[in-house]
Amino acid sequence: MQSLHLAGLSPAELTEFVAGLGEPAYRARQIFAGLHHRRLRSFAAMTDVPKELRAKLSKQSTASTLALESRYLSSDGTRRYLMKTHDNFPVETVFIPEERRDTICFSSQSGCPLQCTFCLTAQLGLLRNLTAGEIVEQIIIALNDAYGVSVKTPRGTNLVGMGAGEPFLNFEALMKAIRIMKEPEGLHIVPRRVTVSTAGVVPRICELATIPDRPHLAVSLAAPTDELRNELMPINRKWPLSELLRACEDFQESLKPGERFTFEYVMLDGRNDADEQARQLANLLNRHELRAKVNLIPHNPAEPLPYQPSSMERVQTFREILESKGIRAFVRQPRGRDILAACGQLAARDANPAQTVSDFAPAKVESLAI
Ligand code: SAH
């Protein structure tokens, strides 16, 4: 059995646990800072905590549960981490360096139960939900690798819940992780730096709208009609576009000034990228009076997915049609495609160039232990 993972406890829970060991509350604060502010992954490294207490902690709990298996470096600087849970399930995290700030893309589940036909993660099926501690530790591992253990991050960190899994099918653990990460005495990544992406779990969109200190929302659309969306994203059969967009209207009502809200639209060559489909999409969003922006994501190909990315000209034309109908649309540049780190490519695979599409440069592969 897995012993208690302390990185998944809130400050109050940690205080209670430490009190159970007969220790005062300030020890809990020290341990919390050790785990989250200094990003230490062993009790041995917490030299400000007495040795006897560290020994007691080790008997009953653990500071770290994820084991880093491999790390892949993309030619564009993106890093993909392939990790294993204590019970041997794969977890993937992606670090994306950007000019102004860095973005970490985390996973909410090992595998994914949704069967989006354009996404490689779907092929794993759901292996299991990740715990809050496993979500938080992904960010700790990525930051330690990028900057060094305990080193202050030079700029802010954005988080996106767009890795493997459907975050809204693991809502409690997700929201707990987000609350732990916002602590000023810890990682101090506040919810407005976090974006969570859903394939359209309608009740959770409505629930998120009621939470005051919440992350941003992105909704994956991929198609402007139920007919096509049923085919590409089978979750649409449970929550069709009319229900999904009604929930988005509710969510829009709850937006604070300046708060963003996004639709994602993966661009699949010859499937969902025609002029007519751009007009349908614009009309649909306008009919629901949704003022969200649309991010167009050229499909990231991976064997054996039966799609190719739309050409850049097609993506641009699609964008222009949306814009001409008053919809703000942006084209997302793919990152980390060469190491299978881009959207929809996370499937616990070795980034063997033979598995990638041939016109991408081969990846550098390194194994390491952080
Ligand atoms: N389950 C959640 C989060 C994970 S997917 C969701 O569906 O939103 C994150 C984003 O990647 C989604 O917008 C999805 O549509 C997109 N995506 C999935 N596979 C892709 C692929 N092969 N190429 C480009 N984008 C993809």
mmCIF file of N, CA and C in Angstrom, residues 53 72 98 100 103 109 130 170 192 220 238 254 280 283 294 301 304 306 310 326 339 343 350 353 366:
data_model
loop_
_atom_site.group_PDB
_atom_site.id
_atom_site.type_symbol
_atom_site.label_atom_id
_atom_site.label_comp_id
_atom_site.label_asym_id
_atom_site.label_seq_id
_atom_site.Cartn_x
_atom_site.Cartn_y
_atom_site.Cartn_z
ATOM 1 N N LEU A 53 12.131 13.703 13.815
ATOM 2 C CA LEU A 53 10.841 13.945 13.172
ATOM 3 C C LEU A 53 10.891 13.457 11.727
ATOM 4 N N TYR A 72 12.418 14.039 -22.472
ATOM 5 C CA TYR A 72 12.690 14.266 -23.893
ATOM 6 C C TYR A 72 12.792 15.764 -24.128
ATOM 7 N N GLU A 98 8.506 29.924 -22.799
ATOM 8 C CA GLU A 98 7.969 30.971 -23.660
ATOM 9 C C GLU A 98 8.677 32.269 -23.344
ATOM 10 N N ARG A 100 7.696 35.316 -22.462
ATOM 11 C CA ARG A 100 7.342 36.101 -21.278
ATOM 12 C C ARG A 100 7.235 35.258 -20.025
ATOM 13 N N THR A 103 5.154 27.783 -19.447
ATOM 14 C CA THR A 103 3.890 27.087 -19.241
ATOM 15 C C THR A 103 4.179 25.622 -18.940
ATOM 16 N N GLN A 109 -5.328 12.671 -15.454
ATOM 17 C CA GLN A 109 -5.590 11.233 -15.351
ATOM 18 C C GLN A 109 -4.433 10.489 -16.013
ATOM 19 N N LEU A 130 -5.621 10.593 -11.294
ATOM 20 C CA LEU A 130 -4.464 10.967 -10.487
ATOM 21 C C LEU A 130 -4.945 11.617 -9.192
ATOM 22 N N ASN A 170 -12.128 14.259 -13.016
ATOM 23 C CA ASN A 170 -11.355 14.072 -11.782
ATOM 24 C C ASN A 170 -11.370 15.394 -11.037
ATOM 25 N N ARG A 192 -5.633 32.252 -11.315
ATOM 26 C CA ARG A 192 -5.750 32.978 -12.595
ATOM 27 C C ARG A 192 -4.562 32.731 -13.519
ATOM 28 N N SER A 220 -12.994 22.273 -25.508
ATOM 29 C CA SER A 220 -12.576 21.721 -26.799
ATOM 30 C C SER A 220 -13.807 21.461 -27.652
ATOM 31 N N LYS A 238 -23.376 12.372 -25.213
ATOM 32 C CA LYS A 238 -23.930 12.562 -23.874
ATOM 33 C C LYS A 238 -24.330 14.023 -23.662
ATOM 34 N N SER A 254 -20.600 34.437 -15.466
ATOM 35 C CA SER A 254 -19.841 34.511 -14.211
ATOM 36 C C SER A 254 -18.444 35.092 -14.404
ATOM 37 N N GLN A 280 -20.278 28.001 -40.097
ATOM 38 C CA GLN A 280 -21.172 27.323 -39.136
ATOM 39 C C GLN A 280 -20.712 27.577 -37.698
ATOM 40 N N ASN A 283 -21.445 31.179 -36.708
ATOM 41 C CA ASN A 283 -22.884 31.371 -36.481
ATOM 42 C C ASN A 283 -23.328 30.734 -35.174
ATOM 43 N N VAL A 294 -11.426 31.908 -29.955
ATOM 44 C CA VAL A 294 -11.230 30.555 -30.473
ATOM 45 C C VAL A 294 -9.741 30.355 -30.761
ATOM 46 N N PRO A 301 0.006 15.264 -35.634
ATOM 47 C CA PRO A 301 -0.184 13.904 -36.105
ATOM 48 C C PRO A 301 0.612 12.905 -35.270
ATOM 49 N N PRO A 304 -1.194 5.803 -34.827
ATOM 50 C CA PRO A 304 -1.889 5.497 -36.065
ATOM 51 C C PRO A 304 -3.123 6.381 -36.286
ATOM 52 N N PRO A 306 -5.758 8.687 -37.897
ATOM 53 C CA PRO A 306 -6.059 8.761 -39.325
ATOM 54 C C PRO A 306 -6.227 10.189 -39.839
ATOM 55 N N SER A 310 -4.329 20.464 -41.013
ATOM 56 C CA SER A 310 -4.718 21.368 -42.091
ATOM 57 C C SER A 310 -3.489 22.186 -42.481
ATOM 58 N N GLY A 326 -16.901 38.399 -36.576
ATOM 59 C CA GLY A 326 -16.817 38.987 -35.233
ATOM 60 C C GLY A 326 -16.297 38.054 -34.156
ATOM 61 N N ILE A 339 8.949 15.401 -30.126
ATOM 62 C CA ILE A 339 9.135 14.467 -29.004
ATOM 63 C C ILE A 339 7.782 13.954 -28.495
ATOM 64 N N CYS A 343 -0.172 18.738 -28.009
ATOM 65 C CA CYS A 343 -1.558 18.362 -27.675
ATOM 66 C C CYS A 343 -1.928 17.069 -28.381
ATOM 67 N N ASP A 350 7.758 6.202 -25.963
ATOM 68 C CA ASP A 350 9.124 6.591 -26.137
ATOM 69 C C ASP A 350 9.145 7.479 -27.384
ATOM 70 N N PRO A 353 12.004 8.349 -33.035
ATOM 71 C CA PRO A 353 11.667 9.076 -34.251
ATOM 72 C C PRO A 353 10.838 8.238 -35.225
ATOM 73 N N GLU A 366 17.057 11.674 -23.120
ATOM 74 C CA GLU A 366 17.950 11.565 -21.961
ATOM 75 C C GLU A 366 17.203 10.863 -20.841
#
